[in-house]
Amino acid sequence: MRLLLLLAMLCTILKSQGQDFQFDRAGMPDDRQGSRGVSVGDLDGNGWNDIVVANQVDSLQLLGNTIYFNHENGFNRMAIGDKDVNAWSESVHTVDVDNDHDLDIFFTTQFGTPNLIYLNDGSGKFTPGKAGDLSKDRTNSPGACWCDFDLDGDLDVFVVNRDGEDDHLYINDGRGRFDQAVLGPWKGNKGDGRSCAWGDLNGDGRPDLYVANFVIKDNGQVIRKHRNYLYFNSGNGEFIEEKTGVYVQEENASYGVSLIDYDYDKDLDIYVTNVSVADENALYENSGTGVFSKLTGSEVAYKIHRPSKGQTWGDFNNDGYLDLYVANGTEGYPEIQNFFFAGTADHTFKRIYNTLPAIEGHISAGTASGDFDNDGDLDLYVCNWGGEAEENDCYINQNQNNHWVKLRLRGTESNSYGIGSWITLTLDNGTVQTRYCSRETGYGSENSPEIHFGIPAMVKISAIVVEWPSGRKQSATDLERDTVYEFIEGKEIKRIGI
């Protein structure tokens, strides 16, 4: 009797934990293409987040890389690029390559095909682009990350390569031509990169760089797991590698990395997803100076032995605390489910077991989030790639609790989408939330460029402050909940939707 009572109590607790995380499936085309990465952003300027998916080459591939254009009545599918291009695409980035205030598309590729760039005319029509070294170099590139590392107002890109090839930094000339940087501590570092992320890790105003590496090989044979790399930006185009500390010394088979201020203390922490079932995922907490400690007791890492790849952070239940979704998957491993973790007031996490995105079993890779239906909560897209080319998952959030506010940044002195900005939200109950504008999330993927905050019920906005990469600050105190605002650097803040 006591056991039955305990089981009933446990079921009640699990049910209550999942009530704020209710998702339904979106009506999407049934495409089964072996997908690796996904990027979310408004490509055609209609105010709705579109979805771009990077697909691997296999015998079932029909469409190649794919755009799903979003509008009020759902998604329309369009293949992008020449189907005859033999490109195994792994990561995808919707990014303003040429600084003309629209989102172009960049795919990293492997096995001798140059990386791919498609330029947007502003209406969602794309043509293949030439971008100097970036579109000429033939590298085996699982991932990339974009940032204005030299603070000249345009986006540069770091591309990670596998099997001991040098990683590369490409510098934007402001018009969408990229030249490879000649020097850098990554030269000769013999990495096996799967993903990377930019962010100001030591608080000096300059974006630093973290690279997640997989394994070390000798004559094509895996001999051990790899360590990850951290490069501090010292200015004037120079970087210094940090070689001490658990966050760069321990060896794991890493696939995904995100830089996220999970505890709202306005410094960037590091979360790494590892694909070996012998490894735990790792959350490294920032001291505020770019020195990190590993939180071995955190539920998002402790005793979680799954083949984790993708990850996306966001406030999915609009309660004011960051949650985490982790995509797991490798062939030959049974009973793979993805993970959903709810953030709490003390910045710890509780795993949610009974929400749809955490129940369905797939071999997953990249994942990203954004508001697909413009209702103020974050939805999810998950790439699946198993041997049978599983259908991808698009989950629409049904949460009706609490409130929200969304920001769209438009840089003038800074890069066009404000990548590298800090945003601080203060509520009238005295609580503070922070976001760092960084698109790359986990493995091969990018979240929407919209900055989303959840706001608990009965609480209102006191102020929002945007600190741009240029050093400008912009603040507003008269903002309403459940509204979208555009912050134009140095000029105006305007309401653009509800």
Short mmCIF file of C-alpha atoms in Angstrom, two decimals:
data_model
loop_
_atom_site.label_atom_id
_atom_site.label_comp_id
_atom_site.label_asym_id
_atom_site.label_seq_id
_atom_site.Cartn_x
_atom_site.Cartn_y
_atom_site.Cartn_z
CA MET A 1 0.00 0.00 0.00
CA ARG A 2 2.79 2.42 0.93
CA LEU A 3 4.61 1.65 -2.34
CA LEU A 4 1.45 2.31 -4.37
CA LEU A 5 0.95 5.60 -2.53
CA LEU A 6 4.52 6.66 -3.26
CA LEU A 7 4.14 5.76 -6.92
CA ALA A 8 0.92 7.77 -7.13
CA MET A 9 2.62 10.76 -5.52
CA LEU A 10 5.53 10.46 -7.94
CA CYS A 11 3.18 10.38 -10.93
CA THR A 12 1.40 13.48 -9.62
CA ILE A 13 4.71 15.32 -9.22
CA LEU A 14 5.89 14.36 -12.72
CA LYS A 15 2.56 15.40 -14.20
CA SER A 16 2.65 18.79 -12.47
CA GLN A 17 6.24 19.35 -13.56
CA GLY A 18 5.31 18.96 -17.19
CA GLN A 19 2.20 21.15 -17.23
CA ASP A 20 4.17 24.25 -18.23
CA PHE A 21 5.88 22.43 -21.10
CA GLN A 22 3.07 21.35 -23.40
CA PHE A 23 3.96 21.00 -27.10
CA ASP A 24 2.09 19.86 -30.20
CA ARG A 25 3.51 18.86 -33.56
CA ALA A 26 3.52 21.42 -36.34
CA GLY A 27 2.11 20.54 -39.73
CA MET A 28 5.34 20.11 -41.70
CA PRO A 29 6.22 18.21 -44.90
CA ASP A 30 7.31 14.64 -44.17
CA ASP A 31 10.94 15.02 -45.28
CA ARG A 32 13.37 12.24 -44.37
CA GLN A 33 16.82 13.38 -45.38
CA GLY A 34 19.35 12.74 -42.65
CA SER A 35 19.42 16.24 -41.16
CA ARG A 36 22.28 17.60 -39.05
CA GLY A 37 21.78 21.29 -38.32
CA VAL A 38 19.01 23.90 -38.31
CA SER A 39 18.89 27.69 -38.27
CA VAL A 40 15.88 29.86 -37.42
CA GLY A 41 15.30 33.40 -38.74
CA ASP A 42 13.01 35.62 -40.81
CA LEU A 43 14.44 35.29 -44.34
CA ASP A 44 11.77 37.09 -46.37
CA GLY A 45 10.93 39.95 -43.99
CA ASN A 46 7.30 38.97 -43.41
CA GLY A 47 7.68 38.89 -39.61
CA TRP A 48 7.59 35.09 -39.28
CA ASN A 49 10.57 32.89 -38.36
CA ASP A 50 11.58 30.57 -41.20
CA ILE A 51 13.58 27.34 -40.83
CA VAL A 52 16.68 26.26 -42.82
CA VAL A 53 17.93 22.67 -42.52
CA ALA A 54 21.35 21.25 -43.44
CA ASN A 55 21.20 17.69 -44.77
CA GLN A 56 23.85 15.03 -45.19
CA VAL A 57 24.39 13.24 -48.50
CA ASP A 58 22.89 9.75 -48.63
CA SER A 59 21.00 7.52 -51.04
CA LEU A 60 17.64 8.84 -49.86
CA GLN A 61 18.45 12.52 -50.31
CA LEU A 62 15.94 14.17 -52.63
CA LEU A 63 15.84 17.86 -51.84
CA GLY A 64 19.29 18.71 -50.58
CA ASN A 65 19.43 21.58 -48.10
CA THR A 66 15.98 22.92 -47.42
CA ILE A 67 14.18 26.14 -46.49
CA TYR A 68 10.76 26.06 -44.83
CA PHE A 69 9.22 29.49 -45.40
CA ASN A 70 6.82 30.40 -42.61
CA HIS A 71 3.64 32.43 -42.96
CA GLU A 72 0.38 32.75 -41.09
CA ASN A 73 -1.04 29.56 -42.60
CA GLY A 74 1.99 27.31 -42.10
CA PHE A 75 5.23 26.32 -43.81
CA ASN A 76 6.13 26.05 -47.50
CA ARG A 77 9.14 23.97 -48.52
CA MET A 78 11.86 25.02 -50.95
CA ALA A 79 15.14 23.33 -51.81
CA ILE A 80 18.15 25.62 -51.92
CA GLY A 81 21.12 25.14 -54.19
CA ASP A 82 21.87 22.71 -57.00
CA LYS A 83 20.83 19.14 -56.22
CA ASP A 84 23.86 17.98 -58.19
CA VAL A 85 26.25 19.64 -55.73
CA ASN A 86 27.74 16.70 -53.84
CA ALA A 87 27.79 18.51 -50.48
CA TRP A 88 27.48 16.83 -47.11
CA SER A 89 26.19 19.83 -45.16
CA GLU A 90 26.52 19.70 -41.41
CA SER A 91 25.95 23.17 -39.97
CA VAL A 92 23.76 25.99 -41.27
CA HIS A 93 23.82 29.71 -40.46
CA THR A 94 21.31 32.42 -41.38
CA VAL A 95 23.58 35.43 -41.12
CA ASP A 96 24.04 38.85 -42.67
CA VAL A 97 27.18 38.10 -44.67
CA ASP A 98 27.28 41.38 -46.61
CA ASN A 99 25.89 43.72 -43.91
CA ASP A 100 22.80 44.74 -45.90
CA HIS A 101 20.31 44.02 -43.09
CA ASP A 102 18.90 40.74 -44.39
CA LEU A 103 19.77 37.13 -43.58
CA ASP A 104 21.92 35.24 -46.06
CA ILE A 105 22.63 31.50 -45.69
CA PHE A 106 25.95 29.73 -45.05
CA PHE A 107 26.44 25.95 -44.96
CA THR A 108 29.60 24.19 -43.81
CA THR A 109 30.42 21.09 -45.85
CA GLN A 110 32.75 18.12 -45.72
CA PHE A 111 34.73 15.77 -47.93
CA GLY A 112 36.30 18.26 -50.33
CA THR A 113 33.36 20.46 -51.27
CA PRO A 114 33.80 24.20 -50.62
CA ASN A 115 31.51 25.71 -48.00
CA LEU A 116 28.35 27.23 -49.51
CA ILE A 117 27.04 30.80 -49.38
CA TYR A 118 23.68 32.00 -50.72
CA LEU A 119 22.93 35.73 -50.83
CA ASN A 120 19.48 37.08 -50.02
CA ASP A 121 17.93 39.86 -52.13
CA GLY A 122 15.88 40.89 -49.10
CA SER A 123 12.71 39.08 -50.13
CA GLY A 124 13.87 35.51 -49.48
CA LYS A 125 15.24 34.85 -52.96
CA PHE A 126 18.76 33.41 -52.89
CA THR A 127 21.60 33.20 -55.38
CA PRO A 128 24.95 31.43 -54.90
CA GLY A 129 27.58 33.86 -53.66
CA LYS A 130 31.33 34.19 -53.91
CA ALA A 131 33.02 35.18 -50.68
CA GLY A 132 36.75 34.97 -51.26
CA ASP A 133 38.67 32.38 -49.28
CA LEU A 134 35.55 31.39 -47.35
CA SER A 135 33.85 29.94 -50.43
CA LYS A 136 37.04 28.68 -52.09
CA ASP A 137 38.79 26.67 -49.38
CA ARG A 138 38.13 22.94 -49.56
CA THR A 139 37.97 21.83 -45.95
CA ASN A 140 36.20 19.17 -43.90
CA SER A 141 34.08 21.53 -41.82
CA PRO A 142 31.48 20.28 -39.34
CA GLY A 143 30.76 23.72 -37.88
CA ALA A 144 31.27 27.46 -37.73
CA CYS A 145 30.47 30.47 -35.57
CA TRP A 146 29.91 34.10 -36.54
CA CYS A 147 30.83 37.26 -34.64
CA ASP A 148 32.32 40.73 -35.12
CA PHE A 149 35.54 39.77 -33.32
CA ASP A 150 37.42 42.91 -34.47
CA LEU A 151 34.49 45.27 -33.70
CA ASP A 152 34.53 46.94 -37.12
CA GLY A 153 30.77 46.60 -37.67
CA ASP A 154 30.57 43.43 -39.79
CA LEU A 155 30.48 39.73 -39.03
CA ASP A 156 33.53 37.49 -39.32
CA VAL A 157 33.48 33.70 -39.10
CA PHE A 158 35.53 30.93 -37.52
CA VAL A 159 35.27 27.52 -39.21
CA VAL A 160 36.19 24.33 -37.35
CA ASN A 161 37.66 21.40 -39.27
CA ARG A 162 38.03 17.72 -38.46
CA ASP A 163 40.76 15.06 -38.43
CA GLY A 164 43.63 17.38 -37.48
CA GLU A 165 43.05 19.99 -40.20
CA ASP A 166 43.72 23.56 -39.09
CA ASP A 167 40.68 25.58 -38.10
CA HIS A 168 40.34 28.89 -39.94
CA LEU A 169 39.35 32.47 -39.07
CA TYR A 170 37.92 34.43 -42.02
CA ILE A 171 37.84 38.23 -41.80
CA ASN A 172 35.03 40.17 -43.50
CA ASP A 173 35.99 43.22 -45.59
CA GLY A 174 32.55 44.74 -44.93
CA ARG A 175 31.13 43.77 -48.32
CA GLY A 176 30.95 40.01 -47.89
CA ARG A 177 34.44 39.03 -49.04
CA PHE A 178 36.35 36.95 -46.49
CA ASP A 179 40.12 36.53 -46.32
CA GLN A 180 41.66 33.82 -44.17
CA ALA A 181 43.69 35.14 -41.23
CA VAL A 182 47.30 34.11 -41.68
CA LEU A 183 48.16 33.67 -38.01
CA GLY A 184 46.43 32.40 -34.90
CA PRO A 185 47.06 29.93 -32.07
CA TRP A 186 44.76 27.46 -33.81
CA LYS A 187 47.35 27.00 -36.57
CA GLY A 188 48.96 23.60 -36.08
CA ASN A 189 46.72 22.82 -33.10
CA LYS A 190 45.45 19.61 -34.75
CA GLY A 191 41.87 19.91 -33.60
CA ASP A 192 38.90 17.76 -34.48
CA GLY A 193 36.25 20.43 -34.19
CA ARG A 194 32.53 19.83 -34.23
CA SER A 195 31.29 23.27 -33.10
CA CYS A 196 32.41 26.64 -31.74
CA ALA A 197 30.99 29.74 -30.08
CA TRP A 198 32.02 33.39 -29.67
CA GLY A 199 31.39 35.46 -26.55
CA ASP A 200 33.01 37.91 -24.17
CA LEU A 201 34.16 35.43 -21.55
CA ASN A 202 36.44 37.65 -19.45
CA GLY A 203 34.41 40.87 -19.50
CA ASP A 204 36.84 43.04 -21.44
CA GLY A 205 34.36 43.87 -24.21
CA ARG A 206 36.05 41.70 -26.86
CA PRO A 207 34.55 38.41 -28.12
CA ASP A 208 36.54 35.31 -27.18
CA LEU A 209 36.29 31.88 -28.80
CA TYR A 210 35.57 28.35 -27.51
CA VAL A 211 35.98 25.25 -29.71
CA ALA A 212 34.47 21.81 -28.99
CA ASN A 213 36.65 18.94 -30.27
CA PHE A 214 35.78 15.27 -30.76
CA VAL A 215 38.65 12.72 -30.92
CA ILE A 216 42.33 12.29 -31.77
CA LYS A 217 43.21 9.88 -34.57
CA ASP A 218 46.42 8.22 -35.72
CA ASN A 219 46.44 6.82 -39.27
CA GLY A 220 42.66 7.02 -39.29
CA GLN A 221 42.25 5.13 -36.00
CA VAL A 222 40.77 6.77 -32.90
CA ILE A 223 43.34 6.70 -30.12
CA ARG A 224 41.65 8.88 -27.51
CA LYS A 225 39.18 11.68 -26.87
CA HIS A 226 40.13 15.30 -27.46
CA ARG A 227 40.39 18.37 -25.26
CA ASN A 228 38.55 21.60 -26.09
CA TYR A 229 40.16 24.95 -26.93
CA LEU A 230 39.68 28.45 -25.51
CA TYR A 231 41.17 31.47 -27.27
CA PHE A 232 41.06 34.86 -25.53
CA ASN A 233 40.82 37.88 -27.82
CA SER A 234 43.58 40.32 -26.84
CA GLY A 235 42.68 42.89 -29.52
CA ASN A 236 44.42 43.98 -32.72
CA GLY A 237 43.54 40.66 -34.31
CA GLU A 238 45.55 38.63 -31.79
CA PHE A 239 44.44 35.69 -29.65
CA ILE A 240 46.01 33.88 -26.70
CA GLU A 241 45.15 30.25 -26.00
CA GLU A 242 44.19 29.32 -22.43
CA LYS A 243 45.71 25.91 -21.68
CA THR A 244 45.01 25.45 -17.98
CA GLY A 245 41.74 24.63 -16.27
CA VAL A 246 39.36 21.70 -16.42
CA TYR A 247 37.36 23.39 -19.21
CA VAL A 248 40.34 23.05 -21.61
CA GLN A 249 42.24 20.12 -20.12
CA GLU A 250 39.78 17.30 -19.63
CA GLU A 251 39.30 15.03 -22.62
CA ASN A 252 35.76 14.34 -23.82
CA ALA A 253 34.20 13.48 -27.15
CA SER A 254 32.53 16.89 -27.49
CA TYR A 255 30.01 17.82 -30.15
CA GLY A 256 28.13 20.92 -29.04
CA VAL A 257 28.83 24.12 -27.13
CA SER A 258 26.77 27.14 -26.06
CA LEU A 259 27.87 30.24 -24.19
CA ILE A 260 24.99 31.22 -21.93
CA ASP A 261 24.44 33.32 -18.79
CA TYR A 262 22.35 30.64 -17.11
CA ASP A 263 22.50 32.29 -13.64
CA TYR A 264 21.89 35.94 -14.69
CA ASP A 265 25.11 37.33 -13.19
CA LYS A 266 26.11 38.96 -16.49
CA ASP A 267 28.97 36.71 -17.40
CA LEU A 268 28.97 33.88 -19.90
CA ASP A 269 29.08 30.28 -18.73
CA ILE A 270 29.91 27.31 -20.97
CA TYR A 271 27.75 24.25 -21.56
CA VAL A 272 29.26 21.37 -23.56
CA THR A 273 27.40 18.34 -24.89
CA ASN A 274 29.47 15.15 -25.21
CA VAL A 275 28.62 12.25 -27.49
CA SER A 276 30.39 9.38 -25.72
CA VAL A 277 28.09 7.53 -23.35
CA ALA A 278 31.03 7.31 -20.96
CA ASP A 279 31.07 11.11 -20.60
CA GLU A 280 28.81 13.47 -18.74
CA ASN A 281 27.82 16.74 -20.30
CA ALA A 282 29.63 19.68 -18.70
CA LEU A 283 28.48 23.02 -17.28
CA TYR A 284 31.40 25.35 -16.56
CA GLU A 285 30.52 28.35 -14.39
CA ASN A 286 32.31 31.65 -15.04
CA SER A 287 33.91 33.47 -12.11
CA GLY A 288 33.37 36.72 -14.02
CA THR A 289 36.99 36.97 -15.13
CA GLY A 290 37.11 34.12 -17.64
CA VAL A 291 38.14 31.46 -15.11
CA PHE A 292 35.67 28.57 -14.92
CA SER A 293 34.76 25.85 -12.45
CA LYS A 294 32.92 22.66 -13.36
CA LEU A 295 29.53 22.21 -11.69
CA THR A 296 29.66 18.46 -11.17
CA GLY A 297 26.42 18.39 -9.17
CA SER A 298 24.23 20.11 -11.76
CA GLU A 299 21.37 17.98 -13.05
CA VAL A 300 22.10 19.09 -16.64
CA ALA A 301 25.43 17.26 -16.40
CA TYR A 302 25.60 14.92 -13.42
CA LYS A 303 25.24 11.21 -14.20
CA ILE A 304 23.77 11.87 -17.63
CA HIS A 305 25.43 9.37 -19.93
CA ARG A 306 23.82 9.73 -23.34
CA PRO A 307 25.22 10.55 -26.80
CA SER A 308 24.41 14.27 -26.61
CA LYS A 309 24.92 16.58 -29.60
CA GLY A 310 22.55 19.52 -29.95
CA GLN A 311 21.30 21.92 -27.30
CA THR A 312 19.17 25.04 -27.10
CA TRP A 313 18.53 27.34 -24.14
CA GLY A 314 15.45 29.49 -23.63
CA ASP A 315 12.61 30.30 -21.27
CA PHE A 316 10.09 27.84 -22.70
CA ASN A 317 7.42 28.33 -20.01
CA ASN A 318 7.85 32.13 -19.70
CA ASP A 319 8.47 31.93 -15.94
CA GLY A 320 11.62 34.08 -16.00
CA TYR A 321 14.22 31.26 -15.81
CA LEU A 322 16.24 29.67 -18.59
CA ASP A 323 15.40 26.08 -19.52
CA LEU A 324 17.48 23.66 -21.58
CA TYR A 325 16.68 21.16 -24.32
CA VAL A 326 19.34 18.59 -25.29
CA ALA A 327 19.23 16.50 -28.48
CA ASN A 328 20.75 13.01 -28.21
CA GLY A 329 21.60 10.54 -30.89
CA THR A 330 24.01 8.02 -32.30
CA GLU A 331 23.34 4.81 -34.16
CA GLY A 332 23.54 1.57 -32.23
CA TYR A 333 22.52 3.10 -28.89
CA PRO A 334 19.10 1.91 -27.69
CA GLU A 335 16.26 3.90 -26.14
CA ILE A 336 17.42 7.39 -27.07
CA GLN A 337 15.22 10.20 -25.83
CA ASN A 338 16.06 13.86 -25.79
CA PHE A 339 16.27 15.80 -22.52
CA PHE A 340 14.19 18.71 -21.26
CA PHE A 341 15.36 20.58 -18.14
CA ALA A 342 13.31 23.25 -16.38
CA GLY A 343 15.19 26.14 -14.83
CA THR A 344 14.33 27.20 -11.29
CA ALA A 345 14.57 30.33 -9.14
CA ASP A 346 17.92 29.25 -7.68
CA HIS A 347 19.30 28.54 -11.18
CA THR A 348 19.31 24.79 -10.73
CA PHE A 349 17.46 22.45 -13.08
CA LYS A 350 14.84 19.72 -12.90
CA ARG A 351 14.43 17.19 -15.65
CA ILE A 352 10.97 17.10 -17.27
CA TYR A 353 9.96 13.63 -18.40
CA ASN A 354 6.41 13.88 -19.75
CA THR A 355 6.54 16.59 -22.40
CA LEU A 356 6.33 15.48 -26.03
CA PRO A 357 9.85 16.64 -27.11
CA ALA A 358 11.33 14.49 -24.31
CA ILE A 359 9.23 11.39 -24.94
CA GLU A 360 9.68 10.60 -28.62
CA GLY A 361 12.75 8.53 -29.42
CA HIS A 362 14.91 9.52 -32.38
CA ILE A 363 18.55 9.66 -33.41
CA SER A 364 18.86 13.44 -33.17
CA ALA A 365 21.59 15.95 -33.97
CA GLY A 366 21.14 19.75 -34.00
CA THR A 367 18.24 21.63 -32.44
CA ALA A 368 17.21 25.28 -32.28
CA SER A 369 14.41 27.44 -30.93
CA GLY A 370 12.35 30.45 -31.96
CA ASP A 371 8.77 31.67 -31.91
CA PHE A 372 7.31 30.04 -35.04
CA ASP A 373 3.66 31.01 -34.50
CA ASN A 374 4.21 34.52 -33.09
CA ASP A 375 2.34 33.82 -29.87
CA GLY A 376 5.16 34.87 -27.52
CA ASP A 377 6.58 31.50 -26.46
CA LEU A 378 9.53 29.53 -27.84
CA ASP A 379 8.98 26.58 -30.16
CA LEU A 380 11.49 23.85 -31.07
CA TYR A 381 12.93 22.26 -34.19
CA VAL A 382 14.95 19.02 -33.93
CA CYS A 383 17.06 17.44 -36.70
CA ASN A 384 17.03 13.64 -36.92
CA TRP A 385 19.44 11.61 -39.03
CA GLY A 386 19.21 7.88 -38.29
CA GLY A 387 19.90 5.14 -40.81
CA GLU A 388 16.29 5.19 -41.99
CA ALA A 389 16.43 9.00 -42.47
CA GLU A 390 13.92 9.79 -39.75
CA GLU A 391 11.45 12.64 -40.05
CA ASN A 392 12.51 15.81 -38.27
CA ASP A 393 10.46 17.23 -35.38
CA CYS A 394 8.86 20.67 -35.19
CA TYR A 395 7.20 21.23 -31.82
CA ILE A 396 4.82 24.15 -31.22
CA ASN A 397 4.69 25.40 -27.65
CA GLN A 398 1.16 25.47 -26.16
CA ASN A 399 2.07 27.31 -22.97
CA GLN A 400 -0.53 29.91 -22.02
CA ASN A 401 0.99 30.95 -18.71
CA ASN A 402 2.79 34.17 -17.85
CA HIS A 403 3.86 36.95 -20.22
CA TRP A 404 6.77 37.81 -22.53
CA VAL A 405 8.59 40.49 -24.49
CA LYS A 406 10.65 40.07 -27.70
CA LEU A 407 13.35 42.39 -29.06
CA ARG A 408 14.77 42.72 -32.55
CA LEU A 409 18.12 44.50 -32.73
CA ARG A 410 19.19 46.64 -35.69
CA GLY A 411 22.77 47.80 -35.51
CA THR A 412 24.07 50.98 -37.13
CA GLU A 413 27.61 51.29 -35.78
CA SER A 414 27.58 47.67 -34.61
CA ASN A 415 26.90 44.69 -36.88
CA SER A 416 23.44 44.69 -38.41
CA TYR A 417 21.78 42.18 -36.03
CA GLY A 418 23.57 43.28 -32.85
CA ILE A 419 25.46 40.01 -32.37
CA GLY A 420 27.56 40.38 -29.20
CA SER A 421 25.13 42.73 -27.42
CA TRP A 422 24.19 42.35 -23.76
CA ILE A 423 20.50 42.85 -22.93
CA THR A 424 19.28 43.36 -19.36
CA LEU A 425 15.62 43.20 -18.35
CA THR A 426 14.59 44.57 -14.93
CA LEU A 427 11.11 43.78 -13.60
CA ASP A 428 9.07 45.76 -11.10
CA ASN A 429 9.54 43.07 -8.46
CA GLY A 430 13.30 43.77 -8.53
CA THR A 431 14.36 40.65 -10.41
CA VAL A 432 16.80 40.89 -13.32
CA GLN A 433 17.24 38.74 -16.42
CA THR A 434 20.10 38.89 -18.92
CA ARG A 435 20.70 37.71 -22.47
CA TYR A 436 23.84 37.76 -24.61
CA CYS A 437 23.03 37.99 -28.31
CA SER A 438 24.74 34.95 -29.80
CA ARG A 439 23.09 32.88 -32.53
CA GLU A 440 25.07 29.61 -32.46
CA THR A 441 23.58 26.95 -30.22
CA GLY A 442 25.00 23.52 -29.50
CA TYR A 443 25.89 21.64 -32.66
CA GLY A 444 25.40 22.82 -36.24
CA SER A 445 22.52 25.14 -35.39
CA GLU A 446 21.34 28.68 -34.64
CA ASN A 447 18.46 30.08 -32.63
CA SER A 448 16.27 32.92 -33.88
CA PRO A 449 17.93 36.37 -33.70
CA GLU A 450 14.93 37.65 -31.70
CA ILE A 451 15.76 38.23 -28.03
CA HIS A 452 13.01 36.57 -25.97
CA PHE A 453 12.26 37.07 -22.27
CA GLY A 454 9.59 35.31 -20.24
CA ILE A 455 7.81 37.44 -17.63
CA PRO A 456 5.95 35.87 -14.68
CA ALA A 457 2.29 36.69 -14.16
CA MET A 458 1.48 39.82 -12.12
CA VAL A 459 4.91 41.33 -12.86
CA LYS A 460 5.63 44.25 -15.19
CA ILE A 461 8.68 45.62 -17.01
CA SER A 462 10.65 48.36 -15.28
CA ALA A 463 13.45 48.76 -17.82
CA ILE A 464 15.35 47.16 -20.67
CA VAL A 465 18.95 48.11 -21.43
CA VAL A 466 20.85 47.11 -24.58
CA GLU A 467 24.65 47.40 -24.52
CA TRP A 468 25.85 47.26 -28.13
CA PRO A 469 29.25 45.94 -29.26
CA SER A 470 30.11 49.53 -30.26
CA GLY A 471 29.91 50.55 -26.58
CA ARG A 472 26.63 52.43 -26.98
CA LYS A 473 23.89 51.92 -24.38
CA GLN A 474 20.21 52.20 -25.10
CA SER A 475 17.44 51.95 -22.53
CA ALA A 476 13.66 52.12 -22.31
CA THR A 477 11.31 52.23 -19.33
CA ASP A 478 7.84 52.40 -20.89
CA LEU A 479 7.63 49.01 -22.52
CA GLU A 480 4.58 46.75 -22.39
CA ARG A 481 4.46 43.00 -21.92
CA ASP A 482 3.38 40.66 -24.73
CA THR A 483 4.86 42.99 -27.34
CA VAL A 484 7.67 43.00 -29.93
CA TYR A 485 10.06 45.96 -30.02
CA GLU A 486 12.80 46.97 -32.42
CA PHE A 487 15.89 48.63 -30.93
CA ILE A 488 17.71 50.67 -33.59
CA GLU A 489 21.19 51.47 -32.33
CA GLY A 490 21.59 55.11 -31.33
CA LYS A 491 18.24 56.14 -32.82
CA GLU A 492 14.91 54.81 -31.67
CA ILE A 493 12.99 52.06 -29.95
CA LYS A 494 9.70 51.25 -31.60
CA ARG A 495 6.86 48.85 -31.13
CA ILE A 496 6.49 46.58 -34.16
CA GLY A 497 3.97 43.94 -33.12
CA ILE A 498 2.09 42.07 -30.44
#
